[in-house]
Amino acid sequence: FSVDPEMKKIIDKLAQFVARNGPEFENMTKQKQKDNPQFGFLFGGLHYNYYQYRVTTEQISKFITSTT
């Protein structure tokens, strides 16, 4: 399973922002982009697992950086 390069960019960038700014940022993005098919992964479906993975890895990376 591979992620389209453009979709990967969108997901990776959003995951960075969500890891930095918290779940409120994700909720705001869901509201603003609810009709945008490019952000459909926020509501489940094809790229949802990849998105969750990226948010988690960004949070871990942020945590490790802040504790060293």
JSON list of C-alpha atoms in Angstrom, two decimals:
[
{"chain": "A", "resi": 1, "resn": "PHE", "atom": "CA", "xyz": [0.00, 0.00, 0.00]},
{"chain": "A", "resi": 2, "resn": "SER", "atom": "CA", "xyz": [1.45, 3.34, -0.99]},
{"chain": "A", "resi": 3, "resn": "VAL", "atom": "CA", "xyz": [0.28, 6.90, -0.53]},
{"chain": "A", "resi": 4, "resn": "ASP", "atom": "CA", "xyz": [0.11, 9.26, -3.50]},
{"chain": "A", "resi": 5, "resn": "PRO", "atom": "CA", "xyz": [3.04, 11.75, -3.21]},
{"chain": "A", "resi": 6, "resn": "GLU", "atom": "CA", "xyz": [0.76, 14.81, -3.16]},
{"chain": "A", "resi": 7, "resn": "MET", "atom": "CA", "xyz": [-1.54, 13.23, -0.57]},
{"chain": "A", "resi": 8, "resn": "LYS", "atom": "CA", "xyz": [1.52, 12.22, 1.46]},
{"chain": "A", "resi": 9, "resn": "LYS", "atom": "CA", "xyz": [2.66, 15.86, 1.54]},
{"chain": "A", "resi": 10, "resn": "ILE", "atom": "CA", "xyz": [-0.75, 17.04, 2.77]},
{"chain": "A", "resi": 11, "resn": "ILE", "atom": "CA", "xyz": [-0.95, 14.33, 5.43]},
{"chain": "A", "resi": 12, "resn": "ASP", "atom": "CA", "xyz": [2.64, 14.80, 6.62]},
{"chain": "A", "resi": 13, "resn": "LYS", "atom": "CA", "xyz": [2.26, 18.57, 6.92]},
{"chain": "A", "resi": 14, "resn": "LEU", "atom": "CA", "xyz": [-1.06, 18.34, 8.74]},
{"chain": "A", "resi": 15, "resn": "ALA", "atom": "CA", "xyz": [0.36, 15.67, 11.08]},
{"chain": "A", "resi": 16, "resn": "GLN", "atom": "CA", "xyz": [3.18, 18.07, 12.01]},
{"chain": "A", "resi": 17, "resn": "PHE", "atom": "CA", "xyz": [0.71, 20.85, 12.81]},
{"chain": "A", "resi": 18, "resn": "VAL", "atom": "CA", "xyz": [-1.58, 18.54, 14.80]},
{"chain": "A", "resi": 19, "resn": "ALA", "atom": "CA", "xyz": [1.37, 17.17, 16.80]},
{"chain": "A", "resi": 20, "resn": "ARG", "atom": "CA", "xyz": [2.51, 20.73, 17.53]},
{"chain": "A", "resi": 21, "resn": "ASN", "atom": "CA", "xyz": [-0.89, 22.35, 18.16]},
{"chain": "A", "resi": 22, "resn": "GLY", "atom": "CA", "xyz": [-2.97, 19.51, 19.56]},
{"chain": "A", "resi": 23, "resn": "PRO", "atom": "CA", "xyz": [-6.34, 17.94, 18.80]},
{"chain": "A", "resi": 24, "resn": "GLU", "atom": "CA", "xyz": [-8.06, 21.35, 18.69]},
{"chain": "A", "resi": 25, "resn": "PHE", "atom": "CA", "xyz": [-6.14, 22.05, 15.49]},
{"chain": "A", "resi": 26, "resn": "GLU", "atom": "CA", "xyz": [-7.33, 18.77, 14.00]},
{"chain": "A", "resi": 27, "resn": "ASN", "atom": "CA", "xyz": [-10.94, 19.56, 14.96]},
{"chain": "A", "resi": 28, "resn": "MET", "atom": "CA", "xyz": [-10.67, 23.04, 13.41]},
{"chain": "A", "resi": 29, "resn": "THR", "atom": "CA", "xyz": [-9.26, 21.52, 10.21]},
{"chain": "A", "resi": 30, "resn": "LYS", "atom": "CA", "xyz": [-12.08, 18.95, 10.11]},
{"chain": "A", "resi": 31, "resn": "GLN", "atom": "CA", "xyz": [-14.65, 21.74, 10.31]},
{"chain": "A", "resi": 32, "resn": "LYS", "atom": "CA", "xyz": [-12.97, 23.93, 7.70]},
{"chain": "A", "resi": 33, "resn": "GLN", "atom": "CA", "xyz": [-12.19, 21.09, 5.27]},
{"chain": "A", "resi": 34, "resn": "LYS", "atom": "CA", "xyz": [-15.24, 18.85, 5.73]},
{"chain": "A", "resi": 35, "resn": "ASP", "atom": "CA", "xyz": [-16.28, 19.30, 2.10]},
{"chain": "A", "resi": 36, "resn": "ASN", "atom": "CA", "xyz": [-12.74, 19.02, 0.70]},
{"chain": "A", "resi": 37, "resn": "PRO", "atom": "CA", "xyz": [-12.07, 15.48, -0.60]},
{"chain": "A", "resi": 38, "resn": "GLN", "atom": "CA", "xyz": [-8.31, 15.98, -0.09]},
{"chain": "A", "resi": 39, "resn": "PHE", "atom": "CA", "xyz": [-8.94, 15.95, 3.67]},
{"chain": "A", "resi": 40, "resn": "GLY", "atom": "CA", "xyz": [-11.26, 12.94, 3.64]},
{"chain": "A", "resi": 41, "resn": "PHE", "atom": "CA", "xyz": [-8.61, 10.95, 5.52]},
{"chain": "A", "resi": 42, "resn": "LEU", "atom": "CA", "xyz": [-9.53, 12.95, 8.65]},
{"chain": "A", "resi": 43, "resn": "PHE", "atom": "CA", "xyz": [-12.87, 11.15, 8.73]},
{"chain": "A", "resi": 44, "resn": "GLY", "atom": "CA", "xyz": [-11.58, 7.61, 8.11]},
{"chain": "A", "resi": 45, "resn": "GLY", "atom": "CA", "xyz": [-11.15, 5.76, 4.87]},
{"chain": "A", "resi": 46, "resn": "LEU", "atom": "CA", "xyz": [-8.18, 5.16, 2.65]},
{"chain": "A", "resi": 47, "resn": "HIS", "atom": "CA", "xyz": [-5.39, 7.21, 4.23]},
{"chain": "A", "resi": 48, "resn": "TYR", "atom": "CA", "xyz": [-6.70, 7.43, 7.80]},
{"chain": "A", "resi": 49, "resn": "ASN", "atom": "CA", "xyz": [-4.27, 4.86, 9.23]},
{"chain": "A", "resi": 50, "resn": "TYR", "atom": "CA", "xyz": [-1.29, 6.53, 7.58]},
{"chain": "A", "resi": 51, "resn": "TYR", "atom": "CA", "xyz": [-2.43, 9.89, 8.98]},
{"chain": "A", "resi": 52, "resn": "GLN", "atom": "CA", "xyz": [-2.76, 8.44, 12.51]},
{"chain": "A", "resi": 53, "resn": "TYR", "atom": "CA", "xyz": [0.69, 6.88, 12.17]},
{"chain": "A", "resi": 54, "resn": "ARG", "atom": "CA", "xyz": [2.22, 10.21, 11.10]},
{"chain": "A", "resi": 55, "resn": "VAL", "atom": "CA", "xyz": [0.59, 12.16, 13.95]},
{"chain": "A", "resi": 56, "resn": "THR", "atom": "CA", "xyz": [1.90, 9.59, 16.45]},
{"chain": "A", "resi": 57, "resn": "THR", "atom": "CA", "xyz": [5.44, 9.63, 15.04]},
{"chain": "A", "resi": 58, "resn": "GLU", "atom": "CA", "xyz": [5.46, 13.44, 15.05]},
{"chain": "A", "resi": 59, "resn": "GLN", "atom": "CA", "xyz": [4.29, 13.50, 18.68]},
{"chain": "A", "resi": 60, "resn": "ILE", "atom": "CA", "xyz": [7.00, 11.02, 19.68]},
{"chain": "A", "resi": 61, "resn": "SER", "atom": "CA", "xyz": [9.63, 13.01, 17.82]},
{"chain": "A", "resi": 62, "resn": "LYS", "atom": "CA", "xyz": [8.46, 16.24, 19.47]},
{"chain": "A", "resi": 63, "resn": "PHE", "atom": "CA", "xyz": [8.52, 14.56, 22.90]},
{"chain": "A", "resi": 64, "resn": "ILE", "atom": "CA", "xyz": [12.03, 13.17, 22.41]},
{"chain": "A", "resi": 65, "resn": "THR", "atom": "CA", "xyz": [13.32, 16.54, 21.21]},
{"chain": "A", "resi": 66, "resn": "SER", "atom": "CA", "xyz": [11.77, 18.39, 24.16]},
{"chain": "A", "resi": 67, "resn": "THR", "atom": "CA", "xyz": [13.26, 16.03, 26.76]},
{"chain": "A", "resi": 68, "resn": "THR", "atom": "CA", "xyz": [16.85, 16.00, 25.51]}
]
